[in-house]
Every structure is written in C-alpha cells, then in structure tokens.
Coordinates of C-alpha atoms in Angstrom, one line a residue:
Chain A
M1 CA 73.5 -21.7 -20.0
T2 CA 71.2 -19.7 -17.7
S3 CA 69.3 -16.5 -17.9
G4 CA 66.9 -14.4 -15.9
D5 CA 66.7 -13.4 -12.2
R6 CA 66.3 -15.8 -9.3
S7 CA 62.6 -16.3 -9.5
N8 CA 62.4 -16.3 -13.3
R9 CA 65.1 -18.3 -14.9
S10 CA 65.8 -20.7 -17.7
L11 CA 68.4 -23.4 -17.3
S12 CA 69.7 -25.2 -20.4
V13 CA 72.0 -28.2 -20.7
S14 CA 72.4 -28.2 -24.4
A15 CA 74.4 -31.4 -24.8
L16 CA 74.1 -33.8 -21.9
A17 CA 77.3 -35.7 -21.2
R18 CA 77.7 -39.1 -19.8
V19 CA 74.6 -40.5 -21.4
E20 CA 74.3 -42.8 -24.4
G21 CA 73.3 -40.8 -27.3
E22 CA 72.4 -37.1 -27.8
G23 CA 69.9 -35.1 -26.0
A24 CA 69.2 -31.9 -24.0
L25 CA 67.2 -30.7 -21.1
D26 CA 65.2 -27.5 -20.9
V27 CA 63.9 -26.2 -17.5
E28 CA 61.7 -23.1 -17.2
I29 CA 61.0 -21.4 -13.9
R30 CA 58.4 -18.7 -13.7
D31 CA 57.7 -16.6 -10.5
G32 CA 59.8 -19.0 -8.5
R33 CA 57.8 -22.0 -9.6
L34 CA 58.7 -24.8 -12.0
H35 CA 56.8 -24.1 -15.2
D36 CA 58.1 -26.7 -17.7
V37 CA 60.6 -29.5 -18.0
R38 CA 61.4 -30.9 -21.4
L39 CA 63.8 -33.7 -22.1
R40 CA 64.8 -32.9 -25.7
I41 CA 65.8 -35.8 -27.8
Y42 CA 67.4 -34.5 -31.0
E43 CA 69.5 -37.5 -32.1
P44 CA 68.1 -38.1 -35.6
P45 CA 65.6 -40.9 -36.1
R46 CA 67.0 -44.0 -37.7
F47 CA 64.0 -45.6 -39.2
F48 CA 65.0 -49.2 -38.3
E49 CA 61.4 -50.4 -38.3
A50 CA 60.9 -49.2 -41.8
L51 CA 64.2 -50.5 -43.2
L52 CA 63.4 -54.0 -41.8
R53 CA 60.3 -54.2 -44.0
G54 CA 61.0 -56.4 -47.0
R55 CA 64.1 -58.0 -45.4
G56 CA 64.5 -61.7 -44.7
F57 CA 63.2 -63.1 -41.4
N58 CA 66.7 -64.2 -40.4
E59 CA 68.2 -60.7 -40.7
P60 CA 66.8 -58.7 -37.7
P61 CA 69.2 -60.2 -35.2
D62 CA 72.1 -58.7 -37.0
I63 CA 70.3 -55.5 -38.3
T64 CA 68.8 -54.5 -35.0
A65 CA 72.0 -55.2 -33.1
R66 CA 73.3 -52.1 -34.8
I67 CA 70.8 -50.0 -33.0
C68 CA 73.1 -50.0 -30.0
G69 CA 76.8 -50.7 -29.3
I70 CA 76.2 -51.2 -25.6
C71 CA 73.3 -53.7 -25.7
P72 CA 73.4 -55.4 -29.1
V73 CA 72.8 -58.8 -27.4
A74 CA 69.5 -57.5 -26.1
Y75 CA 68.4 -56.6 -29.6
Q76 CA 69.5 -59.9 -31.0
M77 CA 67.7 -61.9 -28.3
S78 CA 64.4 -59.9 -28.5
A79 CA 64.5 -60.2 -32.3
C80 CA 65.1 -64.0 -32.1
T81 CA 62.4 -64.6 -29.5
A82 CA 59.8 -62.6 -31.5
I83 CA 60.6 -64.3 -34.8
E84 CA 60.8 -67.7 -33.3
A85 CA 57.4 -67.1 -31.7
A86 CA 56.0 -66.2 -35.1
C87 CA 57.4 -69.4 -36.5
G88 CA 56.2 -71.5 -33.6
V89 CA 59.7 -72.4 -32.4
T90 CA 60.9 -72.6 -28.8
V91 CA 64.6 -72.7 -28.0
D92 CA 65.3 -74.4 -24.8
G93 CA 67.9 -76.6 -23.1
P94 CA 71.6 -75.8 -23.5
L95 CA 71.0 -73.4 -26.4
A96 CA 68.7 -71.3 -24.1
D97 CA 71.4 -71.5 -21.4
L98 CA 74.0 -70.2 -23.8
R99 CA 71.8 -67.3 -24.8
R100 CA 71.4 -66.5 -21.2
L101 CA 75.1 -66.8 -20.7
L102 CA 75.7 -64.4 -23.6
Y103 CA 73.2 -62.0 -22.0
C104 CA 75.0 -62.2 -18.7
G105 CA 78.1 -60.9 -20.4
E106 CA 76.2 -57.9 -21.7
W107 CA 74.7 -57.1 -18.4
I108 CA 78.1 -57.2 -16.7
E109 CA 79.8 -55.0 -19.3
S110 CA 76.9 -52.5 -19.6
H111 CA 76.3 -52.1 -15.9
A112 CA 80.1 -51.9 -15.1
L113 CA 80.4 -49.2 -17.8
H114 CA 77.5 -47.2 -16.5
I115 CA 78.4 -47.4 -12.9
H116 CA 82.1 -46.4 -13.2
L117 CA 82.4 -44.3 -16.4
L118 CA 79.0 -42.5 -16.2
H119 CA 77.2 -42.5 -12.9
A120 CA 79.5 -42.9 -9.9
P121 CA 81.3 -39.6 -10.6
D122 CA 78.0 -37.8 -9.8
F123 CA 77.9 -39.1 -6.2
L124 CA 81.5 -38.4 -5.4
G125 CA 81.6 -34.8 -6.6
H126 CA 83.6 -35.4 -9.8
D127 CA 83.1 -34.1 -13.3
G128 CA 83.7 -37.5 -14.8
V129 CA 85.6 -40.7 -14.7
V130 CA 89.0 -39.1 -15.2
D131 CA 88.6 -37.1 -12.0
L132 CA 87.3 -40.2 -10.3
A133 CA 90.3 -42.2 -11.4
A134 CA 92.6 -39.5 -10.0
S135 CA 91.0 -39.8 -6.6
Q136 CA 90.0 -43.5 -6.5
P137 CA 92.2 -45.3 -9.1
E138 CA 91.6 -48.7 -7.6
A139 CA 87.8 -48.4 -7.8
V140 CA 88.1 -47.4 -11.5
R141 CA 90.6 -50.2 -12.2
R142 CA 88.2 -52.7 -10.6
G143 CA 85.3 -51.5 -12.6
L144 CA 87.2 -51.7 -15.9
A145 CA 88.4 -55.2 -15.0
V146 CA 84.8 -56.4 -14.4
K147 CA 83.7 -54.7 -17.6
K148 CA 86.4 -56.4 -19.5
V149 CA 85.2 -59.8 -18.2
G150 CA 81.8 -59.0 -19.5
N151 CA 83.2 -58.0 -22.9
Q152 CA 85.2 -61.2 -23.0
L153 CA 82.2 -63.4 -22.2
V154 CA 80.2 -61.7 -25.0
E155 CA 83.2 -62.4 -27.3
L156 CA 83.5 -66.0 -26.2
I157 CA 79.8 -66.8 -27.0
G158 CA 79.1 -64.2 -29.6
G159 CA 82.3 -64.1 -31.6
R160 CA 83.2 -60.5 -30.9
P161 CA 82.6 -58.1 -28.0
I162 CA 80.5 -55.6 -29.9
H163 CA 77.7 -56.5 -32.3
P164 CA 78.2 -60.3 -31.9
I165 CA 78.2 -62.3 -35.2
N166 CA 77.5 -65.8 -33.8
V167 CA 73.8 -65.4 -33.1
R168 CA 71.2 -66.7 -35.4
L169 CA 67.5 -67.7 -35.3
G170 CA 67.3 -71.0 -33.3
G171 CA 70.6 -70.6 -31.6
F172 CA 74.1 -70.0 -32.8
F173 CA 76.4 -70.7 -35.7
R174 CA 78.9 -72.4 -33.4
V175 CA 78.6 -73.4 -29.8
P176 CA 81.5 -73.4 -27.3
T177 CA 83.0 -76.6 -26.0
V178 CA 82.7 -77.5 -22.3
G179 CA 86.5 -76.9 -22.0
E180 CA 86.3 -73.4 -23.5
L181 CA 83.6 -72.4 -20.9
Q182 CA 85.4 -74.0 -18.0
A183 CA 88.6 -72.2 -18.9
F184 CA 86.7 -69.0 -18.7
A185 CA 85.3 -69.7 -15.2
P186 CA 88.3 -68.4 -13.2
R187 CA 87.8 -64.9 -14.7
L188 CA 84.2 -64.9 -13.6
H189 CA 85.1 -66.0 -10.1
E190 CA 87.4 -63.0 -9.9
A191 CA 84.8 -60.7 -11.4
R192 CA 82.2 -62.1 -8.9
D193 CA 84.4 -61.1 -5.9
Q194 CA 85.1 -57.7 -7.5
A195 CA 81.3 -57.2 -8.1
E196 CA 80.7 -57.9 -4.4
A197 CA 83.2 -55.1 -3.6
I198 CA 81.4 -52.8 -6.1
V199 CA 78.1 -53.3 -4.4
A200 CA 79.6 -52.3 -1.0
W201 CA 81.3 -49.3 -2.7
V202 CA 78.2 -47.8 -4.3
A203 CA 76.1 -48.6 -1.3
G204 CA 78.3 -46.2 0.7
F205 CA 77.4 -43.2 -1.6
D206 CA 75.4 -40.3 -0.3
F207 CA 72.0 -40.5 -2.0
P208 CA 69.8 -37.4 -2.2
D209 CA 66.2 -37.8 -1.1
L210 CA 63.7 -38.5 -3.9
T211 CA 60.8 -40.9 -4.1
G212 CA 59.7 -42.0 -7.6
D213 CA 56.0 -42.1 -8.4
W214 CA 56.3 -44.7 -11.2
E215 CA 54.6 -48.0 -11.7
L216 CA 57.5 -50.5 -11.6
A217 CA 57.5 -52.9 -14.5
A218 CA 59.7 -56.0 -15.2
L219 CA 59.5 -59.5 -16.7
R220 CA 59.0 -62.3 -14.2
H221 CA 59.3 -66.0 -14.8
P222 CA 59.2 -68.8 -12.3
G223 CA 62.5 -69.9 -10.9
E224 CA 64.8 -67.4 -12.5
Y225 CA 65.8 -63.7 -12.4
P226 CA 64.3 -62.1 -15.5
I227 CA 66.6 -61.9 -18.5
M228 CA 65.3 -63.9 -21.5
R229 CA 61.6 -64.6 -20.8
G230 CA 58.6 -64.1 -18.6
R231 CA 55.4 -62.1 -18.3
L232 CA 55.5 -58.4 -17.6
V233 CA 54.4 -57.7 -14.1
T234 CA 54.1 -54.3 -12.4
S235 CA 53.9 -52.9 -9.0
G236 CA 50.4 -51.9 -9.9
G237 CA 49.3 -55.5 -10.2
R238 CA 49.3 -55.8 -14.0
E239 CA 50.4 -59.0 -15.7
L240 CA 50.9 -59.0 -19.5
D241 CA 52.1 -61.4 -22.1
A242 CA 54.3 -60.2 -24.9
D243 CA 51.4 -60.5 -27.3
D244 CA 49.3 -58.1 -25.1
F245 CA 51.9 -55.4 -24.7
E246 CA 51.2 -53.6 -27.9
S247 CA 47.5 -53.1 -27.1
Q248 CA 48.4 -51.9 -23.6
L249 CA 51.1 -49.5 -24.6
V250 CA 50.3 -46.0 -25.8
E251 CA 53.1 -44.3 -27.8
T252 CA 52.9 -40.7 -28.6
Q253 CA 55.0 -38.1 -30.4
V254 CA 56.0 -35.0 -28.5
P255 CA 57.5 -32.0 -30.3
H256 CA 60.7 -31.9 -28.3
S257 CA 61.7 -35.5 -29.0
T258 CA 62.6 -37.6 -32.0
A259 CA 61.6 -40.6 -30.0
L260 CA 58.2 -41.9 -29.4
V261 CA 57.2 -41.7 -25.7
G262 CA 55.6 -45.0 -24.4
Q263 CA 53.2 -45.3 -21.5
L264 CA 51.0 -48.2 -20.3
R265 CA 47.3 -47.6 -21.0
D266 CA 45.1 -46.3 -18.2
G267 CA 48.1 -45.6 -16.0
G268 CA 50.7 -43.1 -15.2
H269 CA 54.3 -43.5 -16.2
H270 CA 56.0 -46.9 -15.7
L271 CA 59.6 -47.6 -15.0
T272 CA 61.6 -50.4 -16.4
G273 CA 65.2 -51.3 -15.7
A274 CA 67.5 -52.6 -13.0
L275 CA 65.6 -51.1 -10.0
S276 CA 62.3 -52.5 -11.3
R277 CA 63.7 -55.9 -11.9
F278 CA 65.2 -55.9 -8.4
V279 CA 62.1 -54.8 -6.6
L280 CA 59.8 -57.3 -8.5
N281 CA 62.2 -60.2 -8.6
A282 CA 64.5 -59.9 -5.5
D283 CA 63.4 -63.4 -4.4
Q284 CA 65.0 -64.9 -7.5
L285 CA 68.4 -63.4 -7.2
S286 CA 71.4 -65.7 -6.8
A287 CA 72.5 -66.3 -3.2
G288 CA 75.5 -64.1 -3.2
A289 CA 73.6 -61.2 -4.9
S290 CA 70.7 -61.5 -2.5
A291 CA 73.1 -61.4 0.5
A292 CA 75.0 -58.4 -1.0
A293 CA 71.7 -56.5 -1.5
R294 CA 70.8 -57.1 2.1
R295 CA 74.1 -55.9 3.3
A296 CA 73.8 -52.8 1.1
G297 CA 70.4 -52.1 2.6
L298 CA 68.6 -52.4 -0.7
G299 CA 65.1 -53.7 -0.1
T300 CA 62.1 -54.3 -2.2
D301 CA 60.6 -51.1 -0.8
T302 CA 63.3 -49.0 -2.5
R303 CA 61.7 -46.2 -4.5
N304 CA 64.6 -43.7 -4.5
P305 CA 65.9 -43.6 -8.1
F306 CA 69.3 -42.5 -7.0
R307 CA 69.8 -46.0 -5.5
S308 CA 69.3 -47.6 -8.9
I309 CA 73.1 -47.7 -9.0
V310 CA 73.1 -50.2 -6.2
A311 CA 70.6 -52.4 -8.0
R312 CA 72.8 -52.3 -11.0
A313 CA 75.8 -53.4 -9.0
V314 CA 73.7 -56.2 -7.4
E315 CA 72.8 -57.3 -10.9
I316 CA 76.5 -57.5 -11.9
L317 CA 77.1 -59.9 -9.0
H318 CA 74.0 -61.9 -10.0
A319 CA 75.1 -62.1 -13.6
C320 CA 78.6 -63.4 -12.6
E321 CA 77.0 -66.0 -10.3
E322 CA 74.4 -67.1 -12.8
A323 CA 77.1 -67.3 -15.6
L324 CA 79.2 -69.6 -13.3
D325 CA 76.1 -71.7 -12.6
I326 CA 75.4 -72.1 -16.4
I327 CA 79.0 -73.0 -17.1
G328 CA 79.0 -75.5 -14.3
G329 CA 76.0 -77.3 -15.7
Y330 CA 76.8 -76.9 -19.4
V331 CA 76.4 -79.8 -21.8
E332 CA 77.3 -79.1 -25.4
P333 CA 74.2 -79.3 -27.5
E334 CA 74.0 -81.8 -30.3
R335 CA 73.3 -79.0 -32.8
P336 CA 74.3 -75.3 -32.7
A337 CA 70.8 -74.2 -33.6
V338 CA 67.3 -75.6 -34.1
Q339 CA 65.7 -75.2 -37.5
V340 CA 63.4 -72.2 -37.9
E341 CA 61.1 -72.3 -41.0
P342 CA 59.1 -69.2 -41.9
I343 CA 55.3 -69.2 -41.8
A344 CA 52.9 -66.4 -42.6
S345 CA 52.4 -65.2 -39.1
S346 CA 53.2 -62.5 -36.5
G347 CA 55.2 -62.9 -33.3
C348 CA 56.1 -60.8 -30.3
G349 CA 59.1 -61.2 -28.0
W350 CA 60.8 -59.4 -25.2
T351 CA 63.8 -59.7 -23.0
E352 CA 65.4 -57.6 -20.3
A353 CA 68.0 -55.3 -21.8
P354 CA 70.4 -53.8 -19.2
R355 CA 68.1 -50.7 -19.3
G356 CA 64.9 -52.6 -19.2
V357 CA 62.2 -54.4 -21.2
L358 CA 62.9 -54.4 -24.9
W359 CA 59.9 -55.6 -27.0
H360 CA 59.9 -56.6 -30.7
R361 CA 57.1 -57.6 -33.0
Y362 CA 57.5 -59.0 -36.6
A363 CA 54.9 -59.9 -39.2
L364 CA 56.1 -62.3 -41.8
D365 CA 54.7 -63.7 -45.1
G366 CA 55.0 -67.3 -46.0
S367 CA 58.4 -66.9 -47.6
G368 CA 59.8 -65.2 -44.5
T369 CA 59.8 -61.7 -45.9
I370 CA 59.2 -59.1 -43.1
Q371 CA 55.9 -57.3 -43.7
S372 CA 56.1 -55.1 -40.6
A373 CA 58.3 -54.6 -37.6
R374 CA 57.9 -52.7 -34.4
I375 CA 60.5 -52.1 -31.6
V376 CA 59.8 -50.6 -28.2
P377 CA 63.1 -49.9 -26.4
P378 CA 63.3 -49.3 -22.6
T379 CA 64.4 -45.7 -22.8
A380 CA 61.3 -44.7 -24.8
Q381 CA 59.2 -46.3 -22.0
N382 CA 61.2 -44.6 -19.3
Q383 CA 61.2 -41.1 -20.7
P384 CA 57.9 -40.0 -18.9
A385 CA 59.3 -41.5 -15.6
I386 CA 62.6 -39.6 -16.0
E387 CA 60.7 -36.3 -16.7
S388 CA 58.6 -37.0 -13.6
D389 CA 61.7 -37.6 -11.5
L390 CA 63.1 -34.3 -12.9
R391 CA 60.0 -32.4 -11.9
R392 CA 60.0 -33.7 -8.4
F393 CA 63.7 -33.1 -8.0
L394 CA 63.7 -29.6 -9.4
E395 CA 60.6 -28.6 -7.4
A396 CA 62.4 -29.6 -4.2
N397 CA 65.6 -27.7 -5.2
L398 CA 64.3 -24.6 -7.0
T399 CA 66.4 -22.2 -5.0
A400 CA 69.6 -23.9 -5.7
P401 CA 72.2 -22.2 -7.9
D402 CA 71.9 -23.1 -11.6
D403 CA 75.0 -25.1 -11.8
E404 CA 74.0 -27.2 -8.8
L405 CA 70.5 -27.6 -10.3
A406 CA 72.0 -28.7 -13.6
R407 CA 74.3 -31.1 -12.0
G408 CA 71.5 -32.6 -9.9
A409 CA 69.2 -32.9 -12.9
E410 CA 71.8 -34.7 -15.0
T411 CA 72.3 -37.2 -12.2
V412 CA 68.5 -37.7 -12.0
I413 CA 68.6 -38.6 -15.7
R414 CA 71.6 -40.8 -15.4
N415 CA 69.8 -42.7 -12.6
H416 CA 67.9 -44.6 -15.4
D417 CA 70.9 -45.1 -17.6
P418 CA 69.0 -43.8 -20.6
C419 CA 70.2 -45.0 -24.0
I420 CA 69.2 -42.2 -26.4
S421 CA 70.7 -44.1 -29.3
C422 CA 68.3 -47.0 -28.7
A423 CA 65.3 -44.8 -28.3
T424 CA 66.7 -42.4 -30.9
H425 CA 67.2 -40.3 -28.0
F426 CA 69.3 -37.9 -25.8
L427 CA 70.9 -35.1 -23.6
S428 CA 72.0 -31.2 -23.1
L429 CA 70.2 -28.7 -19.8
R430 CA 68.5 -25.4 -20.4
V431 CA 66.8 -23.7 -17.4
E432 CA 64.6 -20.6 -18.0
R433 CA 63.6 -18.5 -15.0
R434 CA 61.1 -15.8 -15.8
Chain B
V1 CA 118.7 -56.0 -23.1
T2 CA 115.6 -57.8 -22.1
D3 CA 114.1 -61.2 -23.0
R4 CA 110.7 -59.7 -23.2
Q5 CA 109.4 -59.1 -26.7
P6 CA 108.4 -55.5 -27.0
R7 CA 104.9 -55.0 -28.2
C8 CA 103.7 -52.6 -30.8
I9 CA 100.0 -51.9 -31.6
V10 CA 98.2 -49.9 -34.2
V11 CA 94.7 -48.8 -33.2
G12 CA 92.2 -47.5 -35.7
I13 CA 89.4 -45.7 -33.9
G14 CA 86.0 -44.9 -35.4
N15 CA 82.6 -46.0 -36.7
R16 CA 82.7 -47.3 -40.3
W17 CA 79.0 -46.5 -40.6
R18 CA 79.5 -42.8 -40.0
R19 CA 81.5 -42.0 -43.2
D20 CA 84.7 -40.1 -42.3
D21 CA 84.6 -41.3 -38.8
G22 CA 85.6 -44.6 -40.3
V23 CA 89.0 -43.3 -41.5
G24 CA 90.8 -44.7 -38.4
P25 CA 89.6 -48.3 -39.2
A26 CA 90.3 -47.7 -42.9
V27 CA 93.9 -46.8 -42.2
A28 CA 94.2 -49.7 -39.8
D29 CA 93.0 -52.0 -42.6
A30 CA 95.6 -50.6 -45.0
V31 CA 98.4 -51.0 -42.4
S32 CA 97.4 -54.6 -41.6
R33 CA 97.7 -55.5 -45.3
G34 CA 101.5 -55.1 -44.9
T35 CA 102.1 -55.7 -41.3
T36 CA 104.5 -58.5 -40.1
A37 CA 103.8 -60.7 -37.1
G38 CA 104.4 -59.0 -33.8
V39 CA 102.6 -55.8 -34.7
A40 CA 99.0 -56.0 -33.6
V41 CA 96.4 -54.0 -35.6
V42 CA 93.0 -53.5 -34.1
T43 CA 89.9 -51.3 -34.7
V44 CA 87.8 -50.0 -31.9
D45 CA 84.9 -47.7 -31.3
G46 CA 86.9 -45.4 -29.0
E47 CA 85.3 -46.4 -25.7
P48 CA 88.0 -45.6 -23.2
G49 CA 87.9 -49.0 -21.3
R50 CA 88.5 -50.9 -24.5
L51 CA 91.3 -48.5 -25.6
L52 CA 93.0 -49.1 -22.3
E53 CA 92.6 -52.8 -22.7
H54 CA 94.4 -52.7 -26.0
W55 CA 97.3 -50.4 -25.3
R56 CA 98.0 -50.9 -21.6
D57 CA 100.6 -53.6 -22.2
A58 CA 102.1 -52.1 -25.4
D59 CA 105.5 -50.5 -25.6
V60 CA 104.4 -48.5 -28.7
A61 CA 100.9 -47.6 -29.7
V62 CA 100.0 -45.7 -32.8
V63 CA 96.4 -44.5 -32.7
V64 CA 94.6 -43.2 -35.8
D65 CA 91.3 -41.2 -35.3
A66 CA 89.2 -38.8 -37.3
V67 CA 89.1 -35.2 -36.0
R68 CA 87.1 -32.1 -36.6
T69 CA 89.1 -28.9 -37.0
D70 CA 89.1 -25.9 -39.3
D71 CA 91.8 -27.5 -41.4
Q72 CA 91.2 -28.8 -44.9
P73 CA 89.5 -32.2 -44.9
G74 CA 92.1 -34.9 -45.4
T75 CA 94.8 -33.0 -43.4
V76 CA 96.9 -35.5 -41.5
R77 CA 98.3 -34.3 -38.2
L78 CA 100.5 -35.8 -35.5
L79 CA 98.8 -34.8 -32.3
D80 CA 100.5 -34.0 -29.1
T81 CA 99.1 -36.3 -26.4
G82 CA 100.7 -34.3 -23.7
Q83 CA 98.5 -31.3 -24.5
C84 CA 95.1 -32.9 -25.0
P85 CA 92.3 -30.4 -25.3
P86 CA 89.1 -30.8 -23.2
A87 CA 87.1 -33.7 -24.4
A88 CA 85.0 -32.8 -27.4
S89 CA 84.1 -36.2 -28.5
S90 CA 81.3 -37.2 -30.8
S91 CA 81.2 -40.6 -29.1
S92 CA 77.8 -41.8 -28.1
H93 CA 79.0 -41.9 -24.5
G94 CA 80.5 -38.5 -24.5
L95 CA 83.8 -40.2 -23.8
G96 CA 86.5 -40.8 -26.4
L97 CA 90.2 -40.8 -27.1
V98 CA 91.0 -37.7 -25.1
D99 CA 89.3 -39.2 -22.0
A100 CA 91.0 -42.5 -22.6
I101 CA 94.4 -40.8 -22.6
R102 CA 93.6 -38.8 -19.5
L103 CA 92.2 -41.9 -17.8
G104 CA 95.2 -44.0 -18.8
R105 CA 97.4 -41.3 -17.4
C106 CA 95.5 -41.4 -14.0
L107 CA 95.6 -45.2 -13.9
D108 CA 99.2 -45.5 -15.1
E109 CA 97.9 -47.5 -18.1
L110 CA 99.3 -45.7 -21.0
P111 CA 101.8 -47.4 -23.4
S112 CA 105.4 -46.4 -23.1
R113 CA 105.1 -44.4 -26.4
L114 CA 101.7 -43.2 -27.6
I115 CA 101.5 -41.5 -31.0
V116 CA 98.2 -40.1 -32.2
I117 CA 97.5 -39.4 -35.8
G118 CA 94.4 -37.2 -36.5
I119 CA 92.8 -37.0 -39.9
V120 CA 90.5 -34.1 -40.5
G121 CA 87.1 -35.4 -41.6
A122 CA 84.5 -33.5 -43.6
D123 CA 81.3 -35.7 -43.4
F124 CA 80.2 -37.6 -40.3
A125 CA 76.7 -38.4 -41.6
H126 CA 75.3 -42.0 -41.8
G127 CA 76.9 -44.1 -44.5
R128 CA 80.0 -46.1 -45.3
R129 CA 81.9 -44.2 -48.0
L130 CA 84.7 -41.8 -47.0
S131 CA 84.5 -38.4 -48.5
P132 CA 87.0 -38.0 -51.4
P133 CA 89.6 -35.8 -49.7
V134 CA 89.7 -38.2 -46.7
A135 CA 89.7 -41.4 -48.8
A136 CA 92.7 -40.0 -50.7
V137 CA 94.9 -39.9 -47.6
V138 CA 94.2 -43.4 -46.3
E139 CA 97.2 -45.0 -48.1
P140 CA 99.6 -42.1 -47.3
A141 CA 98.5 -42.2 -43.7
A142 CA 99.0 -45.9 -43.6
R143 CA 102.6 -45.4 -45.0
L144 CA 103.1 -42.8 -42.2
V145 CA 102.0 -45.3 -39.6
R146 CA 104.4 -47.9 -40.9
L147 CA 107.2 -45.4 -40.9
I148 CA 106.4 -44.5 -37.3
V149 CA 106.1 -48.1 -36.3
E150 CA 109.5 -48.8 -37.9
R151 CA 111.2 -45.9 -36.3
E152 CA 109.7 -46.5 -32.8
S153 CA 110.5 -50.2 -33.1
R154 CA 114.1 -49.4 -33.7
V155 CA 114.1 -47.2 -30.7
S156 CA 112.4 -49.7 -28.4
G157 CA 113.5 -52.9 -30.0
A158 CA 109.9 -53.9 -30.9
P159 CA 109.3 -55.8 -34.1
S160 CA 108.7 -53.6 -37.1
A161 CA 106.2 -53.4 -39.9
P162 CA 107.6 -53.4 -43.4

C-alpha cells in the first residue's frame, strides 16, 4: 500500500511473504528524504523463557525445539551444550560427531529451502518459487532434492525430519549403526554434486550494489568450520566465550516489535549468519566448498549482503562434504549418551544455527529444576543490521516506484533469512511519503 | 493391466498445536485407525517440498487441511484443485498447500488423482484442542476419506481402505 506524492510517501508491506514468521515493514519518506524505517514484528510473543522455569533440566532440548520447525536441531544443540556446561559435562568423540552430523542435515535442508523457495525468485524477477519452477524447473527440482537429503539425514539421526525425538542431554537415545550411515552416503555424494551446481547457479545472479556496515560475528574453533562450538569472534576484533556473551549483549524493547533487539555493547549492529561464518572461517571450509567459493568469486572481503545467498550455497556443499567425512570415520560409540547429573549451577552454550549464533543460558537448582532460562536467537541479533541495510538500500533508491522499492526492500530482508518465529518476529511493507 | 502396485496416500496437513489447524492430522489419525496395508497415511506441516515428496509417486492422494472461509466452522468441502485461489496461507513460510499444488503442476510432480478436503476452522490460536464444531466432524470426515479412497482405488486399481 502506498500513499502521498513522489517526495512525500509512505510505503507499507503489511504482511511480508517468503520469510519465516509474521512481520511488516513501514517506510516513511518526507520531502524526498528517508525519514523512518521500521521493521514491525507482530507475531505474538511465546514466552518460552518463562515456561521453561520450573521444568526439569532434561526438558529444554524438546521444548525449545518447538520454537522453530526449520531449525529445531539448533535449539536442541544449544540447549544441550548450555545445560551440559552447567552440569560440568563435555560430550566428545563419536557422540559429538553424530551431533555435528545431525546439524549438517539441518543446514542442508534449511539453506536449500531458503535459497530455492524463498530467496532465488527475487534475483530472477519472479514472484515466488512457483514462477521460478515454471521457468527453471530443473533448478527447483535440484534444490528440492538436496533439501530432501537434508531432511532424511535429520530423520536418520534424529528420528524424524522435524522436531527430532532422538536427542537427549549427553547424546542420543539411540545411535545409528555404521551400516546405516554408510548406506546413506550415496545420497550425500549426489547432494554434494548438486550443491556444487547450486553454488555456480546462484553465483551467476545479478546482485544489486550494497555494502553492509555491520560488525561480522561468528563462532570460531581451531580445525573446524563453526557449527557446534567455539568462541565468538568478530570483524571488529572481539573474542568472547559463551559465558561472556550476556554481559556484552544489550537487548532492548522497541515499540514496533514483539522481539527484543540485541546488539553488542559499545558497538554498532553486528551480523550473524552464513555470510559472517564464511568471512570469518573461510580457511576452515572443506576442500570442495573452498574451491567452489573461489570459482564463485566469493572472497573474505565480501560485504554485499545480497551475496549471502552464495555463502549459503557454499555452506550446503560444506555440510555435505563434512557429513561424508563424519560418516567415513564413524565408529559406533559404546553408549548412546553420557550420564548428565544435575548440580546447582548456571551454564551457557551456543551453536551456529543456519541463521547464525543461537545462545542459551540455564540456571538449575540441585535437583535439576530450571530456575531461569534465557535464549538469544540470531534474528533478534540481526534485526538492527537488517534495518541498517534497509536504510542504505532505500536511501540509494528513493526515486524508484513504490512497487520496485517494496520488492527491493523485501529482498534486502530476505538476504539475512530472518526467522521471525524464532525471534518472535516478522514481515509486511508500508512506505509513507510526506 | 500393470504389475506395479498403485499407491494411495492420505495426507493430513496442519499444526496440532494451533487448535483447529490440527484438524488435518486429526482426520489422518482417524483414517489410519482403520486403514489396510497399502494405503499410506502421513501428517505434514504443509511445507511444499515435503508435500511433493509424499505425493509425487502416488496414484491417488487425498489431502485434508483446515481452511478459513465464511462458512460455518466444521463445514467439510471437497475443493477443486484445478481452480486454486491465490495463496492465502497461514504457513510460517507464506507457502502452503496452494503453492504446493501449483509447484507440483509446474514440476510435473502431482499425483495422478489429487483430492483436497477442506474443513472450515474457527479457532487457530495456540493450543491442542479442536473447537467443538470442528472436533465433531473429524470422524465423519475420516469416513468420507475412506469412501473416497475406496472409490478411487477401484478406479485406479489401488488397494483400498476399509
């Protein structure tokens, strides 16, 4: 919806499509200048942190998984690592490998979904995946095939493709046999080759000019691409442990959002997610993913948010290769889980959800009853960065017709694959020109 | 005559945690309590990729989903899949059954016969319980699904539900 003359207008997208969750965007233009940009998040708050209080310490992996149908594994893994940290338990060896393998499945399915069903249509002039499928059916078939392999991998390790039921503190209820994993490998080999083609496909898109002004933030751990562990490092030179994050993050409430907006203390907006992971960890990519990124022209100096779709495709390839590597070296653990006993303590944990760093903290009493819980999802952290991208994009395109402006703005938002459901967030565009 | 066993699938779409949105899975549950082997019954969240995975190889697919219309809550309608309205989904991805049908048509990944049953919901708030008028039609809708499966199976030679 638009109103006003050319120099004074308001543009409203009242229900953003192709994002996860419900939200809207309001843009106000006065005297030909951008006056205000508000990303309105009106999906109702869900109070997960409150409802976790008083529950047993072994329940958050299943309860928090319900926050999101796209990245339940991320919630399970962050919950497990935080509670295990509180209880002084470290899960390593084959059980840690299996967790990573499960997470690879989620990255594959989530990234394949976002690229093909939500984001790629923007770059090819289509209104959505149906139009894209009409013009490039093979590309959509390929994307859905890769997504299916990701879902199947989550099902193989997690028991079902959505909201896995096989995850518990300390590991799993049941671990797969070597034979089960090896039987799955051919599908991953095929998905790996398809992912290579996806990287080449998205690298050929026409990307608008835009340079982000964010501080890139991602986990980093020696010898591995960040998924399950690490310190938070930033392009601004910060290094934080999970225990430090809460004191360095400032969360504020804004009137137009039901989500808290998170920013690092003493800094501008930071950006977490695929592009940040790539820039800060490109040296740790698998060989094939690294080569594909080079061929795609994706370098560590990339700051154009539109090119995040290429980083996401590179990460699909990396996840396929890493999954194959884990399967190749898999030795069935003696026990499906290590014992985790509650102690009166507090613990923090974080992992790299497909959309970025997902941090959890739990305080337990001696019987394992949760005294407090706090969850910081990636989209809540990225909201200021997204609004900054929107301002920069809109200021550079103020004379464009409203429909063009709205379409561009929505693409800017989709660059960061926001999950409004996770952040209690997301999207519809209103531009006011006055 | 073919050696291939025709496939029949019943798909219940919805979220059991959003009250009447869970009527698709509830009907699927009711159907599965009496289904013979050879008729698959699944429940899904409506994400198009997963829908295509389930029905692409089927000869007959009967899909049950909650709908919002001005009709009385609990109204059961057979929907014409050839005249799908523009997507108006409440899916968290803004994509749902209508998109899945259109996508399947573009990719030639629709079942040979696709029958969609829409049940008008009244309450899509958080919670597990179906509203009374919707709960009251779960068993009748399941009987309708079984009749359709039986009829379509006779036509296509697929195994039938009782």
